[in-house]
Coordinates of C-alpha atoms and ligand atoms in Angstrom, one line a residue:
X9 CA 7.7 -39.6 78.6
X10 CA 9.6 -42.8 78.1
X11 CA 9.3 -46.5 79.0
X12 CA 11.5 -48.0 81.6
X13 CA 12.1 -51.7 82.5
X14 CA 14.4 -53.4 84.9
X15 CA 15.1 -57.1 85.7
X16 CA 17.1 -59.0 88.2
X17 CA 16.9 -62.8 88.5
X18 CA 17.8 -66.0 86.8
X19 CA 16.8 -65.4 83.2
X20 CA 18.8 -63.6 80.5
X21 CA 18.1 -60.0 81.3
X22 CA 18.4 -58.8 77.7
X23 CA 15.5 -60.9 76.6
X24 CA 13.3 -59.8 79.5
X25 CA 14.2 -56.1 78.9
X26 CA 13.5 -56.2 75.1
X27 CA 10.2 -58.0 75.7
X28 CA 9.2 -55.5 78.3
X29 CA 10.3 -52.5 76.1
X30 CA 8.2 -53.9 73.3
X31 CA 5.1 -53.6 75.5
X32 CA 6.1 -50.1 76.5
X33 CA 6.9 -48.7 73.0
X34 CA 3.7 -46.8 73.0
X35 CA 5.3 -44.5 75.6
X36 CA 7.9 -43.3 73.1
X37 CA 9.9 -44.8 70.2
X38 CA 12.6 -42.3 69.4
X39 CA 15.4 -44.5 70.6
X40 CA 16.0 -47.5 72.9
X41 CA 18.8 -49.0 74.9
X42 CA 19.8 -51.5 77.5
X43 CA 22.5 -51.9 80.1
X44 CA 23.2 -55.5 81.2
X45 CA 25.6 -56.9 83.8
X46 CA 27.6 -59.3 81.7
X47 CA 30.6 -61.5 82.9
X48 CA 32.8 -58.7 81.5
X49 CA 31.1 -56.0 83.4
X50 CA 28.2 -53.6 82.8
X51 CA 27.6 -53.2 79.1
X52 CA 25.4 -50.8 77.2
X53 CA 23.9 -51.0 73.8
X54 CA 21.7 -48.2 72.6
X55 CA 20.4 -47.0 69.3
X56 CA 18.3 -44.1 67.9
X57 CA 15.1 -45.3 66.1
X58 CA 12.6 -47.9 67.0
X59 CA 13.1 -50.8 69.3
X60 CA 13.6 -53.1 66.3
X61 CA 16.8 -51.2 65.5
X62 CA 18.1 -52.0 69.0
X63 CA 16.9 -55.6 68.7
X64 CA 18.9 -56.0 65.5
X65 CA 22.1 -54.5 67.1
X66 CA 21.7 -57.0 70.0
X67 CA 21.8 -59.9 67.5
X68 CA 25.3 -58.8 66.6
X69 CA 26.4 -57.8 70.1
X70 CA 24.8 -60.4 72.4
X71 CA 24.6 -59.2 76.0
X72 CA 24.2 -62.1 78.5
X73 CA 23.6 -61.5 82.1
X74 CA 21.1 -61.9 85.0
X75 CA 20.3 -58.2 85.6
X76 CA 20.0 -55.0 83.8
X77 CA 17.8 -52.0 82.7
X78 CA 16.2 -50.9 79.5
X79 CA 14.6 -47.7 78.1
X80 CA 12.5 -46.5 75.2
X81 CA 12.7 -42.8 74.7
X82 CA 10.3 -40.0 73.7
X83 CA 12.7 -37.1 73.1
X84 CA 12.3 -34.0 75.2
X85 CA 15.8 -32.5 75.8
X86 CA 18.1 -33.3 72.9
X87 CA 17.4 -34.9 69.5
X88 CA 16.7 -38.6 69.1
X89 CA 20.4 -39.6 68.5
X90 CA 22.5 -42.5 69.8
X91 CA 24.3 -40.5 72.4
X92 CA 21.0 -39.1 73.7
X93 CA 19.5 -42.6 74.0
X94 CA 19.4 -44.1 77.5
X95 CA 21.0 -45.7 79.5
X96 CA 23.5 -43.0 80.4
X97 CA 26.7 -44.1 82.0
X98 CA 29.4 -42.5 84.0
X99 CA 32.8 -42.1 82.3
X100 CA 34.2 -45.2 83.9
X101 CA 31.1 -47.1 82.7
X102 CA 30.4 -48.6 86.2
X103 CA 27.1 -46.9 86.7
X104 CA 24.2 -46.8 84.3
X105 CA 21.0 -44.8 84.6
X106 CA 17.6 -44.7 82.8
X107 CA 15.1 -41.9 83.4
X108 CA 11.6 -40.9 82.4
X109 CA 10.5 -37.3 83.2
X110 CA 12.2 -34.0 83.2
X111 CA 14.9 -32.7 85.5
X112 CA 14.0 -29.0 85.7
X113 CA 17.2 -27.7 87.2
X114 CA 19.5 -29.8 85.0
X115 CA 21.3 -26.9 83.5
X116 CA 22.5 -25.5 86.8
X117 CA 23.4 -29.1 87.9
X118 CA 25.2 -29.8 84.7
X119 CA 27.2 -26.6 85.0
X120 CA 28.3 -27.3 88.5
X121 CA 29.2 -30.9 87.6
X122 CA 31.2 -29.7 84.7
X123 CA 33.1 -27.3 86.9
X124 CA 33.9 -30.3 89.1
X125 CA 35.4 -32.1 86.1
X126 CA 32.5 -34.2 84.8
X127 CA 32.4 -34.7 81.0
X128 CA 29.0 -35.0 79.4
X129 CA 28.3 -37.1 76.3
X130 CA 24.7 -36.2 75.6
X131 CA 22.4 -33.2 75.5
X132 CA 19.9 -34.8 77.8
X133 CA 18.7 -33.6 81.2
X134 CA 18.8 -37.3 82.3
X135 CA 22.6 -37.6 82.1
X136 CA 23.1 -35.3 85.1
X137 CA 21.6 -38.1 87.2
X138 CA 24.4 -40.5 86.3
X139 CA 27.0 -38.0 87.2
X140 CA 25.3 -36.9 90.4
X141 CA 25.0 -40.5 91.6
X142 CA 28.6 -41.1 90.8
X143 CA 29.6 -38.1 92.9
X144 CA 27.6 -39.3 95.9
X145 CA 28.6 -42.9 95.6
X146 CA 30.6 -44.2 98.5
X147 CA 29.9 -47.9 98.3
X148 CA 26.1 -47.8 98.7
X149 CA 24.2 -47.1 95.5
X150 CA 20.8 -46.7 97.1
X151 CA 22.3 -44.0 99.4
X152 CA 23.9 -42.3 96.4
X153 CA 20.6 -42.2 94.5
X154 CA 18.9 -40.8 97.6
X155 CA 21.5 -38.0 98.0
X156 CA 21.5 -37.3 94.3
X157 CA 17.7 -36.9 94.2
X158 CA 17.9 -34.4 97.1
X159 CA 19.5 -32.0 94.6
X160 CA 17.1 -32.6 91.8
X161 CA 13.9 -30.7 91.0
X162 CA 11.5 -32.1 88.5
X163 CA 9.7 -35.3 87.5
X164 CA 11.4 -38.7 87.4
X165 CA 11.1 -42.4 87.3
X166 CA 14.7 -43.3 87.5
X167 CA 16.6 -46.6 87.8
X168 CA 20.3 -46.9 88.4
X169 CA 22.7 -49.9 88.4
X170 CA 26.3 -50.3 89.4
X171 CA 28.3 -53.1 88.1
X172 CA 29.6 -54.1 91.6
X173 CA 26.2 -54.3 93.2
X174 CA 23.7 -57.0 92.4
X175 CA 20.6 -54.7 92.7
X176 CA 18.5 -52.2 90.9
X177 CA 17.8 -48.9 92.7
X178 CA 14.9 -46.9 91.6
X179 CA 12.8 -43.8 92.6
X180 CA 9.8 -42.0 91.3
X181 CA 8.2 -38.6 91.6
X182 CA 5.4 -37.8 89.1
X183 CA 6.5 -40.3 86.4
X184 CA 5.1 -43.8 87.0
X185 CA 7.0 -46.9 88.1
X186 CA 5.7 -50.3 89.1
X187 CA 7.6 -53.2 90.7
X188 CA 6.7 -56.7 89.6
X189 CA 7.3 -59.4 92.2
X190 CA 8.5 -62.9 91.1
X191 CA 10.0 -66.0 92.8
X192 CA 13.8 -65.5 92.8
X193 CA 13.4 -62.7 90.4
X194 CA 12.0 -59.2 90.4
X195 CA 11.0 -56.6 87.8
X196 CA 10.5 -52.9 87.3
X197 CA 8.5 -51.1 84.6
X198 CA 6.7 -47.9 83.8
X199 CA 3.5 -49.7 83.2
X200 CA 1.9 -53.1 83.9
X201 CA 1.8 -54.7 80.4
X202 CA 5.6 -55.1 80.6
X203 CA 5.2 -57.2 83.7
X204 CA 2.3 -59.4 82.8
X205 CA 4.2 -62.2 81.0
X206 CA 6.1 -62.8 84.3
X207 CA 3.9 -61.8 87.2
X208 CA 0.6 -60.4 88.3
X209 CA 1.8 -59.3 91.8
X210 CA 2.9 -55.7 91.7
X211 CA 3.7 -52.7 93.8
X212 CA 2.9 -49.2 92.5
X213 CA 5.5 -46.8 93.8
X214 CA 4.2 -43.5 95.1
X215 CA 5.6 -40.1 94.6
X216 CA 8.8 -39.7 96.6
X217 CA 9.4 -43.5 97.0
X218 CA 12.8 -45.1 96.5
X219 CA 13.3 -48.8 96.1
X220 CA 16.1 -51.2 96.3
X221 CA 15.4 -54.4 94.3
X222 CA 17.3 -57.6 94.5
X223 CA 16.6 -61.1 93.4
X224 CA 15.1 -62.0 96.7
X225 CA 13.2 -58.9 97.7
X226 CA 12.2 -55.2 97.6
X227 CA 12.9 -52.5 100.1
X228 CA 11.1 -49.2 99.9
X229 CA 12.0 -46.0 101.6
X230 CA 11.2 -42.3 101.4
X231 CA 13.7 -39.6 100.4
X232 CA 14.7 -39.2 104.1
X233 CA 15.5 -42.9 104.2
X234 CA 12.6 -44.0 106.4
X235 CA 11.3 -47.5 105.6
X236 CA 7.8 -47.6 103.9
X237 CA 5.3 -50.4 103.5
X238 CA 3.5 -50.5 100.2
X239 CA 0.5 -52.6 99.3
X240 CA 1.0 -55.6 96.9
X241 CA -1.7 -55.5 94.3
X242 CA -2.9 -58.4 92.2
X243 CA -3.5 -57.4 88.6
X244 CA -6.5 -58.9 86.9
X245 CA -5.7 -58.0 83.2
X246 CA -4.7 -60.9 81.1
X247 CA -1.6 -60.7 79.0
X248 CA -3.8 -61.5 76.0
X249 CA -5.9 -58.4 76.7
X250 CA -2.8 -56.4 76.5
X251 CA -1.7 -57.8 73.2
X252 CA -3.2 -57.6 69.7
X253 CA -5.5 -60.6 69.7
X254 CA -5.2 -61.3 66.0
X255 CA -5.9 -57.8 64.7
X256 CA -3.3 -56.2 62.5
X257 CA -3.2 -53.1 64.8
X258 CA -3.9 -52.5 68.4
X259 CA -6.1 -49.6 67.4
X260 CA -8.4 -51.8 65.3
X261 CA -8.5 -54.4 68.1
X262 CA -9.4 -51.7 70.6
X263 CA -12.2 -50.3 68.3
X264 CA -13.6 -53.9 68.2
X265 CA -13.4 -54.3 71.9
X266 CA -15.8 -51.4 72.4
X267 CA -18.9 -53.4 73.0
X268 CA -17.4 -55.3 75.9
X269 CA -15.7 -52.2 77.2
X270 CA -19.1 -50.6 77.4
X271 CA -20.4 -53.7 79.2
X272 CA -17.5 -53.3 81.6
X273 CA -18.1 -49.6 82.2
X274 CA -21.8 -49.8 82.6
X275 CA -22.4 -53.3 83.8
X276 CA -23.2 -53.8 87.4
X277 CA -23.7 -50.0 87.9
X278 CA -27.0 -49.3 86.2
X279 CA -30.1 -49.7 88.4
X280 CA -33.0 -49.4 85.9
X281 CA -35.6 -50.2 88.6
X282 CA -34.6 -47.5 91.0
X283 CA -33.7 -45.1 88.1
X284 CA -30.2 -44.5 89.4
X285 CA -26.6 -45.6 89.0
X286 CA -24.4 -47.1 91.6
X287 CA -21.0 -45.4 91.4
X288 CA -19.8 -45.8 95.0
X289 CA -18.8 -42.1 95.2
X290 CA -18.8 -40.2 98.4
X291 CA -20.2 -37.1 96.7
X292 CA -23.0 -34.9 98.2
X293 CA -24.6 -33.9 94.9
X294 CA -26.7 -31.2 96.6
X295 CA -23.7 -29.4 98.0
X296 CA -22.2 -28.8 94.6
X297 CA -22.6 -25.4 93.0
X298 CA -20.4 -25.8 90.0
X299 CA -18.3 -28.4 88.2
X300 CA -15.0 -27.9 86.4
X301 CA -14.0 -30.6 84.0
X302 CA -10.3 -30.9 83.1
X303 CA -8.5 -33.2 80.6
X304 CA -6.3 -33.4 77.5
X305 CA -6.7 -34.7 74.0
X306 CA -9.4 -37.3 73.5
X307 CA -10.2 -37.2 77.2
X308 CA -10.9 -33.5 76.9
X309 CA -13.6 -34.1 74.3
X310 CA -15.2 -36.6 76.6
X311 CA -15.1 -33.8 79.2
X312 CA -16.9 -31.5 76.8
X313 CA -19.6 -34.1 76.2
X314 CA -19.8 -34.5 80.0
X315 CA -20.5 -30.8 80.3
X316 CA -23.6 -31.0 78.1
X317 CA -24.9 -33.9 80.1
X318 CA -24.1 -32.6 83.6
X319 CA -25.9 -29.3 82.7
X320 CA -28.8 -31.0 81.0
X321 CA -29.5 -33.7 83.6
X322 CA -28.1 -32.4 86.9
X323 CA -28.5 -28.6 86.2
X324 CA -25.0 -27.8 87.6
X325 CA -23.2 -25.0 85.9
X326 CA -20.2 -26.8 84.3
X327 CA -17.1 -25.4 82.8
X328 CA -14.8 -27.5 80.6
X329 CA -11.2 -26.8 79.8
X330 CA -8.2 -28.4 78.3
X331 CA -6.0 -28.9 81.4
X332 CA -3.0 -26.9 80.1
X333 CA -5.2 -23.8 79.8
X334 CA -7.1 -24.4 83.1
X335 CA -4.0 -24.5 85.1
X336 CA -2.9 -21.0 84.2
X337 CA -6.1 -19.1 84.0
X338 CA -6.7 -18.7 87.7
X339 CA -10.1 -20.4 87.7
X340 CA -12.7 -19.4 90.2
X341 CA -12.9 -22.4 92.5
X342 CA -14.3 -22.9 96.0
X343 CA -15.2 -25.8 98.2
X344 CA -18.6 -26.1 96.5
X345 CA -16.8 -26.8 93.2
X346 CA -16.3 -30.3 92.0
X347 CA -13.2 -30.7 89.8
X348 CA -13.4 -33.7 87.5
X349 CA -10.1 -34.9 85.9
X350 CA -10.6 -37.3 83.0
X351 CA -7.6 -39.4 81.9
X352 CA -7.0 -42.8 80.3
X353 CA -3.5 -43.1 81.7
X354 CA -3.9 -41.2 84.9
X355 CA -0.4 -39.9 84.3
X356 CA -0.9 -36.9 81.9
X357 CA 1.0 -34.2 83.7
X358 CA -1.2 -31.3 82.4
X359 CA -4.2 -33.0 83.8
X360 CA -2.5 -33.8 87.1
X361 CA -1.4 -30.2 87.5
X362 CA -4.8 -28.8 86.5
X363 CA -6.4 -31.0 89.1
X364 CA -3.8 -29.9 91.7
X365 CA -4.7 -26.3 90.9
X366 CA -8.3 -26.9 91.6
X367 CA -7.5 -28.9 94.7
X368 CA -5.3 -26.1 96.1
X369 CA -8.1 -23.7 95.7
X370 CA -10.4 -25.9 97.7
X371 CA -12.3 -28.0 95.2
X372 CA -13.6 -31.4 95.8
X373 CA -12.0 -33.8 93.4
X374 CA -13.1 -36.8 91.2
X375 CA -11.0 -38.7 88.7
X376 CA -12.6 -40.5 85.7
X377 CA -9.7 -42.8 85.0
X378 CA -8.7 -46.0 83.3
X379 CA -5.4 -47.0 84.7
X380 CA -5.6 -48.5 88.2
X381 CA -2.9 -47.3 90.6
X382 CA -1.9 -44.4 88.4
X383 CA -0.8 -41.1 89.9
X384 CA -4.2 -39.4 89.4
X385 CA -6.0 -42.1 91.3
X386 CA -4.0 -41.2 94.4
X387 CA -4.6 -37.4 94.1
X388 CA -8.4 -37.4 93.9
X389 CA -10.9 -38.0 96.6
X390 CA -13.1 -40.2 94.5
X391 CA -12.4 -42.4 91.4
X392 CA -14.8 -43.5 88.8
X393 CA -13.0 -46.2 86.9
X394 CA -13.9 -46.5 83.3
X395 CA -12.7 -50.2 83.1
X396 CA -11.6 -50.0 79.5
X397 CA -8.7 -52.4 80.0
X398 CA -5.2 -51.6 78.7
X399 CA -5.2 -49.3 75.7
X400 CA -2.0 -49.6 73.6
X401 CA -2.8 -47.8 70.3
X402 CA -1.6 -44.3 70.7
X403 CA -4.8 -42.9 69.2
X404 CA -7.4 -43.4 72.0
X405 CA -10.6 -45.2 71.0
X406 CA -12.1 -47.6 73.6
X407 CA -11.1 -45.3 76.4
X408 CA -13.0 -42.5 74.8
X409 CA -16.2 -44.4 74.5
X410 CA -15.9 -45.6 78.1
X411 CA -15.3 -42.0 79.3
X412 CA -18.5 -40.9 77.5
X413 CA -20.4 -43.7 79.2
X414 CA -18.9 -42.8 82.6
X415 CA -19.8 -39.1 82.2
X416 CA -23.4 -40.1 81.2
X417 CA -23.7 -42.3 84.3
X418 CA -22.3 -39.5 86.5
X419 CA -24.8 -37.0 85.1
X420 CA -27.7 -39.3 85.7
X421 CA -26.5 -40.0 89.2
X422 CA -26.1 -36.4 90.1
X423 CA -29.3 -35.5 88.4
X424 CA -31.2 -38.0 90.6
X425 CA -29.4 -36.9 93.7
X426 CA -30.4 -33.3 93.1
X427 CA -33.9 -34.1 92.0
X428 CA -33.4 -32.4 88.6
X429 CA -33.9 -35.7 86.7
X430 CA -37.1 -37.6 87.3
X431 CA -37.1 -41.3 88.1
X432 CA -38.9 -42.0 84.8
X433 CA -36.4 -39.8 82.9
X434 CA -33.5 -41.7 84.5
X435 CA -35.1 -45.1 83.8
X436 CA -35.4 -44.3 80.1
X437 CA -31.8 -43.2 79.9
X438 CA -30.6 -46.3 81.7
X439 CA -32.6 -48.6 79.5
X440 CA -31.0 -46.9 76.5
X441 CA -27.5 -47.2 78.0
X442 CA -28.1 -50.9 78.5
X443 CA -28.5 -51.2 74.7
X444 CA -25.3 -49.5 73.9
X445 CA -22.9 -52.5 73.7
X446 CA -25.2 -54.1 71.2
X447 CA -25.7 -50.9 69.2
X448 CA -22.0 -50.4 69.0
X449 CA -21.6 -54.0 67.7
X450 CA -24.1 -53.1 65.0
X451 CA -22.1 -50.1 64.0
X452 CA -18.9 -52.2 63.7
X453 CA -20.7 -54.3 61.1
X454 CA -20.6 -51.2 58.9
X455 CA -16.8 -51.5 58.5
X456 CA -17.0 -52.5 54.7
X457 CA -19.1 -49.4 54.0
X458 CA -16.7 -47.2 55.9
X459 CA -13.7 -48.8 54.1
X460 CA -15.4 -48.0 50.8
X461 CA -15.9 -44.3 51.8
X462 CA -12.2 -44.2 52.9
X463 CA -11.2 -45.5 49.5
X464 CA -13.1 -42.6 47.9
X465 CA -11.6 -39.8 50.0
X466 CA -8.2 -40.9 51.2
X467 CA -6.4 -38.6 48.8
X468 CA -8.1 -35.5 50.1
X469 CA -5.8 -32.8 51.5
X470 CA -8.2 -31.6 54.2
X471 CA -11.4 -32.7 55.9
X472 CA -14.0 -30.7 57.8
X473 CA -16.1 -32.3 60.7
X474 CA -19.3 -30.8 61.8
X475 CA -21.7 -31.5 64.7
X476 CA -23.9 -29.7 67.1
X477 CA -24.6 -29.9 70.8
X478 CA -23.5 -33.3 72.1
X479 CA -22.3 -34.2 68.6
X480 CA -19.9 -31.2 68.5
X481 CA -17.3 -33.1 70.7
X482 CA -17.9 -36.1 68.4
X483 CA -16.9 -34.0 65.4
X484 CA -13.8 -32.8 67.2
X485 CA -12.8 -36.3 68.2
X486 CA -13.4 -37.6 64.6
X487 CA -11.1 -34.8 63.3
X488 CA -8.5 -35.6 66.0
X489 CA -8.5 -39.3 65.1
X490 CA -7.9 -38.5 61.4
X491 CA -5.2 -36.0 62.1
X492 CA -3.4 -38.2 64.5
X493 CA -3.1 -41.3 62.4
X494 CA -3.4 -40.2 58.8
X495 CA -1.6 -36.8 59.0
X496 CA -4.4 -35.3 56.9
X497 CA -5.4 -31.9 58.0
X498 CA -8.8 -32.1 59.6
X499 CA -10.8 -29.3 61.3
X500 CA -13.8 -29.6 63.4
X501 CA -16.5 -27.0 64.0
X502 CA -19.8 -26.8 65.8
X503 CA -22.0 -27.0 62.7
X504 CA -23.9 -23.8 63.5
X505 CA -20.6 -21.9 63.6
X506 CA -19.6 -23.0 60.1
X507 CA -21.3 -20.0 58.4
X508 CA -19.1 -17.7 60.5
X509 CA -15.8 -18.6 58.8
X510 CA -15.1 -22.1 57.7
X511 CA -17.7 -22.0 55.0
X512 CA -15.1 -20.1 53.0
X513 CA -13.1 -23.4 52.8
X514 CA -15.8 -25.3 51.1
X515 CA -15.3 -26.4 47.5
X516 CA -15.6 -29.6 45.6
X517 CA -12.3 -30.9 47.0
X518 CA -13.3 -30.8 50.6
X519 CA -15.0 -33.8 52.2
X520 CA -17.3 -32.7 55.1
X521 CA -18.2 -35.2 57.7
X522 CA -21.5 -34.2 59.3
X523 CA -22.9 -35.7 62.5
X524 CA -26.6 -35.6 61.6
X525 CA -28.3 -38.1 63.9
X526 CA -31.9 -37.5 65.1
X527 CA -32.3 -35.1 68.0
X528 CA -33.5 -31.6 68.8
X529 CA -31.1 -30.0 66.4
X530 CA -31.6 -32.4 63.5
X531 CA -33.4 -29.9 61.3
X532 CA -30.8 -27.3 61.9
X533 CA -28.1 -29.8 60.9
X534 CA -30.0 -30.5 57.7
X535 CA -29.7 -26.8 56.9
X536 CA -26.0 -27.0 57.5
X537 CA -25.7 -29.9 55.1
X538 CA -27.6 -27.9 52.5
X539 CA -25.1 -25.0 53.0
X540 CA -22.2 -27.3 52.3
X541 CA -23.9 -28.9 49.2
X542 CA -24.7 -25.5 47.8
X543 CA -21.0 -24.7 47.7
X544 CA -20.0 -28.0 46.1
X545 CA -18.7 -29.7 49.3
X546 CA -18.8 -33.5 49.5
X547 CA -20.9 -34.6 52.5
X548 CA -20.3 -37.8 54.4
X549 CA -23.2 -38.0 56.8
X550 CA -23.5 -40.0 60.0
X551 CA -27.3 -40.4 60.1
X552 CA -29.9 -42.3 62.1
X553 CA -30.9 -45.6 60.5
X554 CA -34.0 -45.2 58.4
X555 CA -33.5 -41.5 57.8
X556 CA -35.1 -40.8 54.4
X557 CA -33.9 -37.2 54.0
X558 CA -30.2 -37.3 54.4
X559 CA -29.5 -39.8 51.5
X560 CA -31.1 -37.2 49.2
X561 CA -28.5 -34.6 50.3
X562 CA -25.3 -36.4 51.2
X563 CA -22.9 -38.2 48.8
X564 CA -22.3 -40.8 51.4
X565 CA -24.3 -41.9 54.4
X566 CA -23.2 -44.1 57.3
X567 CA -26.3 -45.2 59.2
X568 CA -26.1 -45.7 62.9
X569 CA -28.8 -47.2 65.1
X570 CA -31.3 -45.0 66.9
X571 CA -30.6 -44.2 70.5
X572 CA -31.5 -41.4 73.0
X573 CA -30.1 -38.2 71.5
X574 CA -27.9 -37.6 74.6
X575 CA -26.2 -40.9 74.1
X576 CA -25.9 -40.7 70.3
X577 CA -22.2 -39.7 70.4
X578 CA -21.4 -43.2 71.9
X579 CA -22.6 -44.9 68.7
X580 CA -21.6 -42.1 66.3
X581 CA -18.0 -41.9 67.1
X582 CA -17.4 -45.5 66.1
X583 CA -17.6 -44.9 62.3
X584 CA -15.3 -41.9 62.7
X585 CA -12.7 -44.1 64.4
X586 CA -13.1 -46.6 61.6
X587 CA -12.8 -43.9 58.9
X588 CA -9.6 -42.6 60.4
X589 CA -8.2 -46.1 60.7
X590 CA -9.1 -47.2 57.1
X591 CA -7.7 -43.9 55.6
X592 CA -4.5 -44.3 57.6
X593 CA -4.0 -47.9 56.4
X594 CA -4.6 -46.9 52.8
X595 CA -2.0 -44.2 53.2
X596 CA 0.4 -46.7 54.7
X597 CA 0.7 -44.9 58.0
X598 CA 2.0 -46.3 61.2
X599 CA -1.4 -46.6 62.8
X600 CA -0.4 -47.7 66.3
X601 CA 2.6 -45.4 66.6
X602 CA 1.9 -42.2 64.7
X603 CA 4.8 -39.8 64.3
X604 CA 5.5 -37.3 67.0
X605 CA 2.8 -38.6 69.3
X606 CA 3.0 -40.5 72.6
X607 CA 0.4 -42.4 74.4
X608 CA 0.9 -40.8 77.7
X609 CA 2.4 -37.4 78.0
X610 CA 4.1 -36.9 81.3
X611 CA 5.8 -33.6 80.4
X612 CA 4.2 -30.2 80.3
Ligands
G6P706 C1 -1.9 -37.9 74.6 C2 -2.4 -39.0 73.7 C3 -3.9 -38.8 73.5 C4 -4.6 -38.7 74.8 C5 -4.0 -37.6 75.7 C6 -4.6 -37.6 77.1 O1 -1.8 -36.7 73.9 O2 -1.7 -39.0 72.5 O3 -4.4 -39.8 72.8 O4 -6.0 -38.4 74.6 O5 -2.6 -37.8 75.8 O6 -4.2 -38.8 77.7 P1 -4.9 -39.4 79.0 O7 -4.1 -40.6 79.4 O8 -4.8 -38.3 80.1 O9 -6.3 -39.7 78.7

């Protein structure tokens, strides 16, 4: 995982590269570097640490030139040091390379290159690319890259420059790479936000594509050298949408965007009259015998929620796995299995590989995805876009809520198709879904209350989150948010399971967040709250507005508006996002770029 940018044109490349890297910092922020063709030749400046460190260094050492490449790193092979930062250059400094991904056979390549006299300056897998290209180079950089890649196994988005050729040459397999098309200038980046200040016309490179980019144009070929035609896509995201919009953090901005995200996800798809949802999928719901849901992190919890709904409404046996487990457990799949991969980025390698596993075994495939043009969208037969817009905060919020809404729509649609959900039942759910944007807006008004609770508990060492049925995934997501951005240890448990172990943890120091909204298991959850209280635990309850019982039992209550119990997680997760956010801010954490994490994990 890393962020890549490239520029060739009439502006000062350094400025474009730093600006682009800033928008890609969510992909990694262990080190950063640029290589720019200056009048004196190709020059590299790179530094460990965040992009701001590099930007400072560039104030001292101005690099002026019309083309160059830049990189922000998330360390895999080799510590985040200056030498391990990209770009990597050849010994004579004429070729520079940036890379995102993993070269699986780099050790054997490195040994062979060393034996042939190459000297390495970093511990990275990426540096072998620079040396390999140098070896193959005979006056044509594109050709050299192509030949070098023939020897490489692994994942890459790679860009190379040579000081004597006014061009960027690039290739991708697995890791994303997008070309931005301008007038008299062209761009390259790992992701669209880096291109938006300059152009909306982009080409998403596919696996195995190589590109030669000059000021005037773009040439794309496959690894064998055959020319390829790739579609030019017009991006409809505004730059403003990809930036903070006045909030102190992207995460907070994204939490506040959730009402309109829900409008986007649901809007135009709900058909209350018919009691159905228009998803434009080519699925024959009656032909399905089972569903496997695969995802990672926050998306995995959306998958778990989806399992409950798919079984409840469509009565299809549904298994749910984190993708890294799914891939290696030899799942039982046949052509009557629908594999659903859920992913914000569409680039998470575990999810992609899990999906490929299901596909290889004959499953039908569906992606529930945010990022248009991402790798996953090209590997699945059907895509259900969640339309959450660009999500920059490393901790996922608005994508989660949109994933929940998408899974709920899918379950209604399949339930109607199979006749397991009545028209009236569907109508009721759809009417409730229609209210969601407004209900989430109401919850956002509770921020002062949540901030007050955060103030009370932000010094706690541990937190426990409890929820049952559809609220179990909400509890897990609440704990994940807190862990990710505040670094407080937080555990989640299905509330009914608490008595089988975690109850031993409860004492007067442990805040316990309980999802206690109205629904079939409400009474049981009340008993769980009693159990916590009896042992001195501090209860923070998320309860349905107007609930008279819970305030008698819990120290703190965050009321959320009433909604159909199956949809309650969509409103209940919002206070948990806010709680994690407020606690992280009080503790002075880096909310948008928490330590050790990356937004999109394209390594296994
Ligand atoms: C990373 C991020 C998580 C995210 C997960 C899955 O671990 O830090 O926030 O939920 O990847 O990402 P995806 O893009 O596949 O939804």
